Amino acid sequence: MPGYVTDVAYPRAFIPQLSPALLRLVAAVNGHPVPPEDDFDYCDLGCAGGDTITTFAAANRDARFVGVDFSAEHVAQARERVRQGELANVRFLERDFEDLAKDDLPLFDFIVAHGVWSWVSPRKRQAVLDFVRARLKPGGLFYMSYNALPGWAAIEPLRRLMRELAPSVSAKAGTFERAREGFAFAQRLADSGAAYFANHPTAKSMLALMQKGGSAYVAHEYFHDDWEPMYFADVARTLGANGLGFLGQLPLYANVRELAIPPSLKKIAESVTDRVTLEGLKDFATNELFRSDIYVHGKVERAVSETRYYFEGTPFGTLASLAQVKREVRLPFYTLEYKGPAYDGVLSVIAERPSTAMELVHRSALGGDGQLRIGDCLMNLALGGQVVPMRPVAAEAAAPARESARYMIPDPFNRLVLEEALTETGPLVLASPVTRDGVHVSLLEALSIRLVTTAGLDPSGYADAVRAYARARLMPLTLGDRKIKDADELTRIMAREIERFRASSLPRLVLLGVLVVAA
């Protein structure tokens, strides 16, 4: 693909916004009929190495997935994950978007294109739209993300600085070296007090993001020849001309007017009834930098009855124990509070086992609240990220296991992810058949999983196993902002961590189907 960075592999990552379960939530919050939750078809345009789509395929074994990327390296990497993870429901195509019409593909319930729209030419964008128009089912959801205006208006000069004004390392330098040198040059200017950075703090904050993301991130974010931030209204107009109507966006709370508009602008927003106009106003109110938008193929339907039907009839559960569920969630402009008897009653039940509002209303402690009130509680908890839709679980999965129980990882894909992450080669996101989504775990939790699932290893051998792990990898070990300097320190930390893990994370991972009690 001319002008696109091909000599630097895209950094491996899991993109949670692409979750079919989350996209269904966006539809439900906006009152639109949701696509199927089990038997569906899903396509990822620009899937990179496939870390995200393979996780969804492992979590949704009864659905079918297609990943598309023009990079031979990415597709080879993704196919190897399919082989090692024993995934039979996902395939990958090495294709330019303009060549997709030649393939015999199904109609899709979901098509996603993350990190594509602002970084390819207008011709490639139209090829994506032609494909979506031809292969997305009526009522199906199209997710797309892009760098947004007005937020990027102050940052575009930073790209120009790095690409065109930074001294080149050599005439034959590759994109990785150009990105590294471009960032270093921009950082030197900022450190020297250049007025551009002093007057545009967002640009300076981008340098911190580049430092964290590394040169591969800088190459793919800033060094494609085609690079265009966009206004929401222009994007919506283009997609509308191709039969796609704007439905909503991520994060989830941004779909609720009362939560998305700053208090100082509420009066101005009151007179705006058109959703497209409102979205443009929001972007100026927040100086939006990046949008994750969801469109519908065909007519956008918005009905309160659809929202109620979903939130009253869908099982919801928590990803954390009851004690760890947040009772206050701070959003950019407001705080969501989950306090009072209704929330206490709902959370006490669904923290133990996923339940619907219809099921919860039959509980004596909740019966007085009514199904509608309980459904509203579940929706508010979902807006704050404290509950997620789940499949019903068997009673034995929700019951606490005996203290001497042994555990195993039933899915070969999760065994692959665990080993890759423990050797620093991949994102640490495990597939949950209960949430139909990925579940993030920390490195210490991953090491705990290895300890409790290693055959023949009992607690008396944990310390030696941790030391062996530390010797096999480079130290110090970085965990967020913390550095663990050697094997002895890691062993001391893990002695405490394994107890916390057994009391909190372990029962949750069993409930989510990531671990099972060994027979």
Tab-separated table of C-alpha atoms in Angstrom, residues 54-486:
chain	number	residue	atom	x	y	z
A	54	THR	CA	-8.067	-14.111	18.054
A	55	THR	CA	-9.025	-13.278	21.655
A	56	PHE	CA	-12.606	-12.655	20.556
A	57	ALA	CA	-12.596	-15.856	18.502
A	58	ALA	CA	-11.457	-17.866	21.532
A	59	ALA	CA	-14.150	-16.240	23.688
A	60	ASN	CA	-16.884	-16.802	21.047
A	61	ARG	CA	-16.271	-20.283	19.664
A	62	ASP	CA	-19.788	-20.398	18.158
A	63	ALA	CA	-19.171	-17.273	16.029
A	64	ARG	CA	-17.040	-16.796	12.902
A	65	PHE	CA	-14.240	-14.250	12.408
A	66	VAL	CA	-12.253	-12.888	9.455
A	67	GLY	CA	-9.158	-10.700	9.869
A	68	VAL	CA	-7.788	-8.638	6.976
A	69	ASP	CA	-4.369	-6.998	6.740
A	70	PHE	CA	-2.143	-6.218	3.759
A	71	SER	CA	1.063	-6.946	5.721
A	72	ALA	CA	2.413	-10.439	5.043
A	73	GLU	CA	4.281	-10.320	8.369
A	74	HIS	CA	1.120	-9.502	10.321
A	75	VAL	CA	-0.946	-12.190	8.618
A	76	ALA	CA	1.741	-14.829	9.139
A	77	GLN	CA	1.921	-13.909	12.818
A	78	ALA	CA	-1.870	-14.113	13.152
A	79	ARG	CA	-2.090	-17.495	11.407
A	80	GLU	CA	0.549	-18.895	13.725
A	81	ARG	CA	-1.527	-17.792	16.718
A	82	VAL	CA	-4.524	-19.572	15.209
A	83	ARG	CA	-2.478	-22.751	14.877
A	84	GLN	CA	-0.995	-22.648	18.368
A	85	GLY	CA	-4.257	-21.541	19.988
A	86	GLU	CA	-6.260	-24.241	18.173
A	87	LEU	CA	-8.818	-21.788	16.806
A	88	ALA	CA	-11.099	-23.221	14.126
A	89	ASN	CA	-13.438	-20.228	13.791
A	90	VAL	CA	-11.109	-17.508	12.498
A	91	ARG	CA	-9.198	-16.998	9.263
A	92	PHE	CA	-6.905	-14.279	7.955
A	93	LEU	CA	-6.608	-12.697	4.524
A	94	GLU	CA	-3.511	-10.882	3.246
A	95	ARG	CA	-5.316	-8.251	1.177
A	96	ASP	CA	-5.408	-4.650	0.106
A	97	PHE	CA	-8.861	-3.240	0.887
A	98	GLU	CA	-9.416	-2.670	-2.839
A	99	ASP	CA	-9.076	-6.400	-3.528
A	100	LEU	CA	-11.603	-7.670	-0.984
A	101	ALA	CA	-14.461	-7.769	-3.474
A	102	LYS	CA	-12.817	-10.812	-5.092
A	103	ASP	CA	-13.172	-12.970	-1.958
A	104	ASP	CA	-16.140	-15.197	-1.198
A	105	LEU	CA	-17.027	-13.820	2.218
A	106	PRO	CA	-20.216	-14.020	4.279
A	107	LEU	CA	-22.431	-11.127	5.269
A	108	PHE	CA	-21.192	-9.743	8.579
A	109	ASP	CA	-22.983	-8.625	11.736
A	110	PHE	CA	-19.941	-6.572	12.766
A	111	ILE	CA	-17.211	-4.914	10.700
A	112	VAL	CA	-14.498	-2.965	12.534
A	113	ALA	CA	-11.661	-0.734	11.293
A	114	HIS	CA	-9.488	0.525	14.137
A	115	GLY	CA	-6.507	2.766	13.386
A	116	VAL	CA	-7.303	2.878	9.678
A	117	TRP	CA	-9.411	5.894	8.742
A	118	SER	CA	-6.990	8.772	9.416
A	119	TRP	CA	-3.948	6.876	8.165
A	120	VAL	CA	-4.916	5.762	4.635
A	121	SER	CA	-5.697	7.597	1.407
A	122	PRO	CA	-9.212	8.720	0.380
A	123	ARG	CA	-9.176	5.941	-2.220
A	124	LYS	CA	-8.550	3.282	0.445
A	125	ARG	CA	-11.244	4.773	2.676
A	126	GLN	CA	-13.722	4.488	-0.174
A	127	ALA	CA	-12.660	0.864	-0.704
A	128	VAL	CA	-13.505	0.211	2.952
A	129	LEU	CA	-16.914	1.840	2.503
A	130	ASP	CA	-17.591	-0.170	-0.659
A	131	PHE	CA	-16.817	-3.358	1.263
A	132	VAL	CA	-18.963	-2.363	4.238
A	133	ARG	CA	-21.866	-1.426	1.997
A	134	ALA	CA	-21.636	-4.785	0.223
A	135	ARG	CA	-20.878	-7.130	3.138
A	136	LEU	CA	-22.447	-5.644	6.312
A	137	LYS	CA	-25.906	-7.009	7.060
A	138	PRO	CA	-28.815	-4.542	7.226
A	139	GLY	CA	-28.836	-3.320	10.827
A	140	GLY	CA	-25.250	-4.524	11.301
A	141	LEU	CA	-22.673	-2.413	13.131
A	142	PHE	CA	-19.601	-0.723	11.637
A	143	TYR	CA	-16.962	0.509	14.104
A	144	MET	CA	-14.345	3.009	12.920
A	145	SER	CA	-11.830	5.192	14.738
A	146	TYR	CA	-9.908	8.262	13.662
A	147	ASN	CA	-7.927	11.253	14.856
A	148	ALA	CA	-10.460	13.997	15.487
A	149	LEU	CA	-10.652	17.734	15.097
A	150	PRO	CA	-10.506	20.215	16.684
A	151	GLY	CA	-8.188	18.375	19.109
A	152	TRP	CA	-5.523	17.502	16.549
A	153	ALA	CA	-5.372	20.995	15.057
A	154	ALA	CA	-2.638	22.005	17.513
A	155	ILE	CA	-0.716	18.751	17.089
A	156	GLU	CA	-0.401	18.532	13.295
A	157	PRO	CA	2.667	20.833	13.353
A	158	LEU	CA	4.393	18.295	15.618
A	159	ARG	CA	4.068	15.673	12.880
A	160	ARG	CA	5.462	18.117	10.335
A	161	LEU	CA	8.351	18.881	12.674
A	162	MET	CA	9.295	15.228	13.129
A	163	ARG	CA	8.856	14.195	9.490
A	164	GLU	CA	10.338	17.148	7.651
A	165	LEU	CA	12.549	19.247	9.925
A	166	ALA	CA	14.350	16.684	12.080
A	167	PRO	CA	17.880	15.823	10.910
A	168	SER	CA	17.830	12.418	9.203
A	169	VAL	CA	20.127	9.717	10.581
A	170	SER	CA	21.087	8.821	7.022
A	171	ALA	CA	19.739	9.024	3.506
A	172	LYS	CA	18.805	5.326	3.680
A	173	ALA	CA	17.305	5.363	7.170
A	174	GLY	CA	14.208	3.235	7.680
A	175	THR	CA	10.982	4.479	9.246
A	176	PHE	CA	11.915	3.211	12.713
A	177	GLU	CA	15.125	5.241	12.731
A	178	ARG	CA	13.348	8.305	11.300
A	179	ALA	CA	10.681	8.049	13.994
A	180	ARG	CA	13.284	7.689	16.734
A	181	GLU	CA	15.293	10.657	15.485
A	182	GLY	CA	12.180	12.742	14.856
A	183	PHE	CA	10.943	12.214	18.398
A	184	ALA	CA	14.367	12.955	19.903
A	185	PHE	CA	14.593	16.199	17.913
A	186	ALA	CA	11.106	17.309	18.992
A	187	GLN	CA	11.913	16.474	22.616
A	188	ARG	CA	15.096	18.570	22.447
A	189	LEU	CA	13.104	21.528	21.132
A	190	ALA	CA	10.514	21.155	23.896
A	191	ASP	CA	13.231	20.888	26.561
A	192	SER	CA	14.882	24.021	25.150
A	193	GLY	CA	11.747	26.079	25.664
A	194	ALA	CA	10.424	26.295	22.083
A	195	ALA	CA	7.336	28.519	22.118
A	196	TYR	CA	5.270	26.019	20.108
A	197	PHE	CA	5.357	23.523	22.986
A	198	ALA	CA	4.926	26.208	25.635
A	199	ASN	CA	1.811	27.529	23.894
A	200	HIS	CA	0.374	24.103	23.017
A	201	PRO	CA	0.476	21.843	26.087
A	202	THR	CA	-1.388	19.093	24.210
A	203	ALA	CA	1.566	18.759	21.845
A	204	LYS	CA	3.915	18.467	24.822
A	205	SER	CA	1.704	15.770	26.349
A	206	MET	CA	1.967	13.861	23.063
A	207	LEU	CA	5.734	13.689	23.551
A	208	ALA	CA	5.146	11.886	26.854
A	209	LEU	CA	2.833	9.458	25.059
A	210	MET	CA	5.501	8.845	22.398
A	211	GLN	CA	8.093	8.186	25.083
A	212	LYS	CA	5.834	5.531	26.573
A	213	GLY	CA	4.737	4.020	23.246
A	214	GLY	CA	8.186	3.733	21.691
A	215	SER	CA	9.478	4.287	18.167
A	216	ALA	CA	7.189	1.693	16.564
A	217	TYR	CA	4.161	3.579	17.895
A	218	VAL	CA	5.582	6.903	16.654
A	219	ALA	CA	6.211	5.413	13.208
A	220	HIS	CA	2.638	4.178	12.813
A	221	GLU	CA	0.952	7.212	14.357
A	222	TYR	CA	2.892	9.985	12.586
A	223	PHE	CA	4.922	8.702	9.636
A	224	HIS	CA	2.392	7.419	7.079
A	225	ASP	CA	2.257	9.641	3.995
A	226	ASP	CA	-1.530	9.746	4.227
A	227	TRP	CA	-2.499	11.248	7.568
A	228	GLU	CA	-5.640	13.270	8.104
A	229	PRO	CA	-7.476	14.242	11.293
A	230	MET	CA	-11.167	14.876	10.642
A	231	TYR	CA	-14.253	16.636	11.911
A	232	PHE	CA	-17.054	14.343	13.008
A	233	ALA	CA	-19.609	16.073	10.758
A	234	ASP	CA	-17.481	15.414	7.668
A	235	VAL	CA	-17.077	11.741	8.543
A	236	ALA	CA	-20.795	11.312	9.282
A	237	ARG	CA	-21.680	12.997	5.993
A	238	THR	CA	-19.387	10.681	4.009
A	239	LEU	CA	-20.664	7.542	5.712
A	240	GLY	CA	-24.252	8.700	5.361
A	241	ALA	CA	-23.782	8.988	1.612
A	242	ASN	CA	-22.763	5.314	1.695
A	243	GLY	CA	-25.843	4.074	3.531
A	244	LEU	CA	-24.412	4.188	7.071
A	245	GLY	CA	-26.115	6.096	9.879
A	246	PHE	CA	-24.392	7.276	13.052
A	247	LEU	CA	-25.499	5.256	16.084
A	248	GLY	CA	-23.150	6.039	18.957
A	249	GLN	CA	-19.599	6.039	20.234
A	250	LEU	CA	-17.181	4.777	22.830
A	251	PRO	CA	-16.583	5.229	25.721
A	252	LEU	CA	-20.057	4.048	26.644
A	253	TYR	CA	-20.968	6.989	28.915
A	254	ALA	CA	-20.443	9.397	25.976
A	255	ASN	CA	-23.761	8.198	24.531
A	256	VAL	CA	-25.651	9.808	27.426
A	257	ARG	CA	-26.108	13.556	26.925
A	258	GLU	CA	-26.287	14.241	30.668
A	259	LEU	CA	-22.848	12.656	31.176
A	260	ALA	CA	-21.048	13.807	28.020
A	261	ILE	CA	-21.617	17.588	28.015
A	262	PRO	CA	-19.604	19.766	30.452
A	263	PRO	CA	-21.813	21.555	33.010
A	264	SER	CA	-20.812	24.971	31.668
A	265	LEU	CA	-22.218	24.108	28.213
A	266	LYS	CA	-25.438	22.377	29.218
A	267	LYS	CA	-27.546	25.460	28.529
A	268	ILE	CA	-26.136	25.817	25.033
A	269	ALA	CA	-26.653	22.095	24.319
A	270	GLU	CA	-30.291	22.135	25.443
A	271	SER	CA	-31.413	23.624	22.140
A	272	VAL	CA	-29.574	20.991	20.067
A	273	THR	CA	-31.848	18.095	19.153
A	274	ASP	CA	-30.011	16.669	16.137
A	275	ARG	CA	-27.558	13.927	17.180
A	276	VAL	CA	-24.932	14.742	14.534
A	277	THR	CA	-24.900	18.409	15.538
A	278	LEU	CA	-24.668	17.410	19.201
A	279	GLU	CA	-21.638	15.213	18.514
A	280	GLY	CA	-19.857	18.093	16.796
A	281	LEU	CA	-20.646	20.376	19.738
A	282	LYS	CA	-19.281	17.762	22.159
A	283	ASP	CA	-16.013	17.595	20.232
A	284	PHE	CA	-15.500	21.349	20.566
A	285	ALA	CA	-16.564	21.251	24.213
A	286	THR	CA	-13.964	18.600	25.017
A	287	ASN	CA	-11.324	19.452	22.367
A	288	GLU	CA	-11.693	15.845	21.174
A	289	LEU	CA	-8.525	14.152	19.909
A	290	PHE	CA	-9.759	10.688	18.981
A	291	ARG	CA	-13.157	9.227	18.171
A	292	SER	CA	-14.381	5.638	18.255
A	293	ASP	CA	-17.704	5.698	16.402
A	294	ILE	CA	-20.321	3.074	15.593
A	295	TYR	CA	-22.545	3.255	12.512
A	296	VAL	CA	-25.518	1.174	11.395
A	297	HIS	CA	-26.030	-0.178	7.895
A	298	GLY	CA	-29.415	1.264	6.996
A	299	LYS	CA	-31.890	3.092	9.162
A	300	VAL	CA	-30.900	3.972	12.724
A	301	GLU	CA	-33.698	3.043	15.097
A	302	ARG	CA	-33.811	4.560	18.576
A	303	ALA	CA	-36.420	3.311	21.021
A	304	VAL	CA	-36.423	3.350	24.818
A	305	SER	CA	-38.204	-0.016	24.695
A	306	GLU	CA	-35.150	-1.612	23.038
A	307	THR	CA	-32.882	-0.283	25.783
A	308	ARG	CA	-35.180	-1.597	28.508
A	309	TYR	CA	-35.581	-4.965	26.800
A	310	TYR	CA	-31.799	-5.421	26.713
A	311	PHE	CA	-30.983	-4.258	30.241
A	312	GLU	CA	-33.877	-6.106	31.838
A	313	GLY	CA	-33.357	-9.374	29.968
A	314	THR	CA	-29.559	-9.703	29.709
A	315	PRO	CA	-27.523	-11.371	32.498
A	316	PHE	CA	-24.938	-9.014	34.004
A	317	GLY	CA	-22.092	-9.754	36.374
A	318	THR	CA	-19.014	-8.077	37.848
A	319	LEU	CA	-15.396	-8.589	36.836
A	320	ALA	CA	-14.302	-7.952	40.430
A	321	SER	CA	-15.400	-9.202	43.820
A	322	LEU	CA	-18.102	-7.269	45.661
A	323	ALA	CA	-15.534	-5.528	47.869
A	324	GLN	CA	-13.618	-4.332	44.792
A	325	VAL	CA	-16.585	-2.930	42.860
A	326	LYS	CA	-16.321	0.871	42.779
A	327	ARG	CA	-19.238	2.706	44.364
A	328	GLU	CA	-18.113	5.982	42.769
A	329	VAL	CA	-16.784	6.313	39.220
A	330	ARG	CA	-15.312	9.641	38.162
A	331	LEU	CA	-15.996	10.598	34.550
A	332	PRO	CA	-14.407	13.665	32.907
A	333	PHE	CA	-17.243	15.976	34.031
A	334	TYR	CA	-19.422	14.038	36.471
A	335	THR	CA	-19.319	11.281	39.081
A	336	LEU	CA	-21.519	8.199	38.925
A	337	GLU	CA	-22.570	6.973	42.361
A	338	TYR	CA	-23.804	3.461	43.112
A	339	LYS	CA	-25.161	3.830	46.617
A	340	GLY	CA	-28.374	2.902	48.387
A	341	PRO	CA	-30.401	-0.290	48.957
A	342	ALA	CA	-31.128	-0.937	45.260
A	343	TYR	CA	-27.446	-0.952	44.257
A	344	ASP	CA	-26.470	-2.858	47.400
A	345	GLY	CA	-28.988	-5.564	46.606
A	346	VAL	CA	-28.166	-5.833	42.899
A	347	LEU	CA	-24.397	-5.951	43.414
A	348	SER	CA	-24.540	-8.461	46.262
A	349	VAL	CA	-26.238	-10.920	43.900
A	350	ILE	CA	-24.477	-10.363	40.567
A	351	ALA	CA	-21.033	-10.282	42.182
A	352	GLU	CA	-21.652	-13.950	43.005
A	353	ARG	CA	-23.411	-15.014	39.812
A	354	PRO	CA	-24.631	-13.272	36.622
A	355	SER	CA	-28.340	-12.424	36.762
A	356	THR	CA	-30.962	-10.527	34.757
A	357	ALA	CA	-33.235	-7.807	36.088
A	358	MET	CA	-36.124	-10.207	35.587
A	359	GLU	CA	-34.377	-12.714	37.854
A	360	LEU	CA	-33.328	-10.118	40.409
A	361	VAL	CA	-36.844	-8.765	40.852
A	362	HIS	CA	-37.911	-12.108	42.346
A	363	ARG	CA	-35.381	-11.715	45.161
A	364	SER	CA	-37.211	-10.660	48.304
A	365	ALA	CA	-34.721	-7.884	49.027
A	366	LEU	CA	-35.173	-6.385	45.547
A	367	GLY	CA	-38.781	-7.105	44.732
A	368	GLY	CA	-39.927	-3.688	45.905
A	369	ASP	CA	-37.678	-1.899	43.392
A	370	GLY	CA	-39.344	-3.336	40.315
A	371	GLN	CA	-37.841	-4.648	37.104
A	372	LEU	CA	-37.545	-1.192	35.490
A	373	ARG	CA	-35.583	0.250	38.437
A	374	ILE	CA	-33.240	-2.752	38.534
A	375	GLY	CA	-32.676	-2.481	34.770
A	376	ASP	CA	-31.770	1.195	35.236
A	377	CYS	CA	-29.293	0.208	37.974
A	378	LEU	CA	-27.638	-2.293	35.637
A	379	MET	CA	-27.402	0.268	32.844
A	380	ASN	CA	-25.839	2.868	35.157
A	381	LEU	CA	-23.339	0.299	36.415
A	382	ALA	CA	-22.482	-0.596	32.809
A	383	LEU	CA	-21.947	3.085	31.920
A	384	GLY	CA	-19.350	3.237	34.688
A	385	GLY	CA	-17.686	-0.030	33.671
A	386	GLN	CA	-18.597	-1.887	36.872
A	387	VAL	CA	-20.694	-4.639	35.271
A	388	VAL	CA	-20.592	-6.427	31.923
A	389	PRO	CA	-23.015	-8.707	30.089
A	390	MET	CA	-22.299	-12.391	30.762
A	391	ARG	CA	-23.526	-15.819	29.841
A	392	PRO	CA	-25.357	-17.699	32.606
A	393	VAL	CA	-22.934	-19.873	34.583
A	394	ALA	CA	-23.342	-23.268	36.181
A	395	ALA	CA	-23.850	-23.380	39.934
A	396	GLU	CA	-20.533	-25.179	40.476
A	397	ALA	CA	-18.625	-22.346	38.745
A	398	ALA	CA	-20.128	-19.817	41.158
A	399	ALA	CA	-19.536	-21.962	44.244
A	400	PRO	CA	-16.247	-21.568	46.163
A	401	ALA	CA	-13.774	-24.412	45.578
A	402	ARG	CA	-12.199	-26.348	48.414
A	403	GLU	CA	-8.888	-24.988	49.653
A	404	SER	CA	-6.886	-27.961	48.348
A	405	ALA	CA	-8.396	-27.763	44.838
A	406	ARG	CA	-6.144	-27.898	41.808
A	407	TYR	CA	-6.838	-25.830	38.707
A	408	MET	CA	-6.272	-26.007	34.981
A	409	ILE	CA	-6.534	-23.703	31.950
A	410	PRO	CA	-9.027	-25.441	29.646
A	411	ASP	CA	-8.501	-23.300	26.536
A	412	PRO	CA	-5.248	-23.828	24.583
A	413	PHE	CA	-5.462	-20.221	23.396
A	414	ASN	CA	-5.258	-18.966	26.977
A	415	ARG	CA	-2.340	-21.279	27.676
A	416	LEU	CA	-0.580	-19.691	24.683
A	417	VAL	CA	-1.340	-16.139	25.854
A	418	LEU	CA	-0.089	-16.889	29.356
A	419	GLU	CA	3.231	-18.268	28.179
A	420	GLU	CA	3.762	-15.406	25.723
A	421	ALA	CA	3.022	-12.782	28.346
A	422	LEU	CA	5.282	-14.389	30.945
A	423	THR	CA	8.118	-14.162	28.426
A	424	GLU	CA	7.242	-10.562	27.465
A	425	THR	CA	6.054	-11.256	23.932
A	426	GLY	CA	2.353	-10.400	23.962
A	427	PRO	CA	-0.555	-8.609	25.648
A	428	LEU	CA	-1.858	-10.212	28.827
A	429	VAL	CA	-5.533	-10.632	27.947
A	430	LEU	CA	-7.240	-13.993	28.408
A	431	ALA	CA	-10.404	-15.115	26.613
A	432	SER	CA	-13.518	-15.567	28.752
A	433	PRO	CA	-16.354	-17.676	27.320
A	434	VAL	CA	-18.637	-16.165	29.988
A	435	THR	CA	-18.124	-12.485	29.097
A	436	ARG	CA	-17.531	-13.340	25.410
A	437	ASP	CA	-14.606	-10.923	25.724
A	438	GLY	CA	-11.023	-10.535	26.843
A	439	VAL	CA	-10.081	-10.344	30.524
A	440	HIS	CA	-7.013	-8.325	31.528
A	441	VAL	CA	-4.764	-9.806	34.186
A	442	SER	CA	-1.592	-8.377	35.697
A	443	LEU	CA	1.810	-10.007	35.350
A	444	LEU	CA	1.712	-11.020	39.024
A	445	GLU	CA	-1.715	-12.585	38.466
A	446	ALA	CA	-0.353	-14.402	35.405
A	447	LEU	CA	2.503	-15.792	37.466
A	448	SER	CA	-0.008	-16.840	40.146
A	449	ILE	CA	-2.055	-18.636	37.481
A	450	ARG	CA	1.056	-20.533	36.435
A	451	LEU	CA	1.730	-21.570	40.031
A	452	VAL	CA	-1.793	-22.871	40.747
A	453	THR	CA	-2.087	-24.683	37.378
A	454	THR	CA	1.327	-26.380	37.215
A	455	ALA	CA	0.816	-30.111	37.636
A	456	GLY	CA	2.564	-31.562	40.672
A	457	LEU	CA	3.388	-28.161	42.168
A	458	ASP	CA	2.019	-27.511	45.666
A	459	PRO	CA	2.371	-24.335	47.783
A	460	SER	CA	5.591	-25.572	49.377
A	461	GLY	CA	7.269	-25.359	45.955
A	462	TYR	CA	6.023	-21.891	44.960
A	463	ALA	CA	9.117	-19.996	46.153
A	464	ASP	CA	11.498	-22.174	44.118
A	465	ALA	CA	9.243	-21.869	41.055
A	466	VAL	CA	9.218	-18.068	41.335
A	467	ARG	CA	13.020	-17.950	41.646
A	468	ALA	CA	13.356	-20.177	38.582
A	469	TYR	CA	11.064	-17.841	36.656
A	470	ALA	CA	13.093	-14.786	37.730
A	471	ARG	CA	16.342	-16.443	36.666
A	472	ALA	CA	14.886	-17.242	33.232
A	473	ARG	CA	14.011	-13.642	32.379
A	474	LEU	CA	15.729	-10.292	32.503
A	475	MET	CA	15.615	-8.423	35.794
A	476	PRO	CA	14.708	-5.877	37.039
A	477	LEU	CA	11.071	-6.613	36.327
A	478	THR	CA	8.970	-3.516	35.631
A	479	LEU	CA	5.391	-3.518	36.906
A	480	GLY	CA	3.796	-0.194	36.025
A	481	ASP	CA	5.945	2.420	37.753
A	482	ARG	CA	7.514	-0.147	40.059
A	483	LYS	CA	10.730	-2.088	39.505
A	484	ILE	CA	11.430	-5.443	41.135
A	485	LYS	CA	15.191	-5.715	41.255
A	486	ASP	CA	15.890	-9.428	41.715
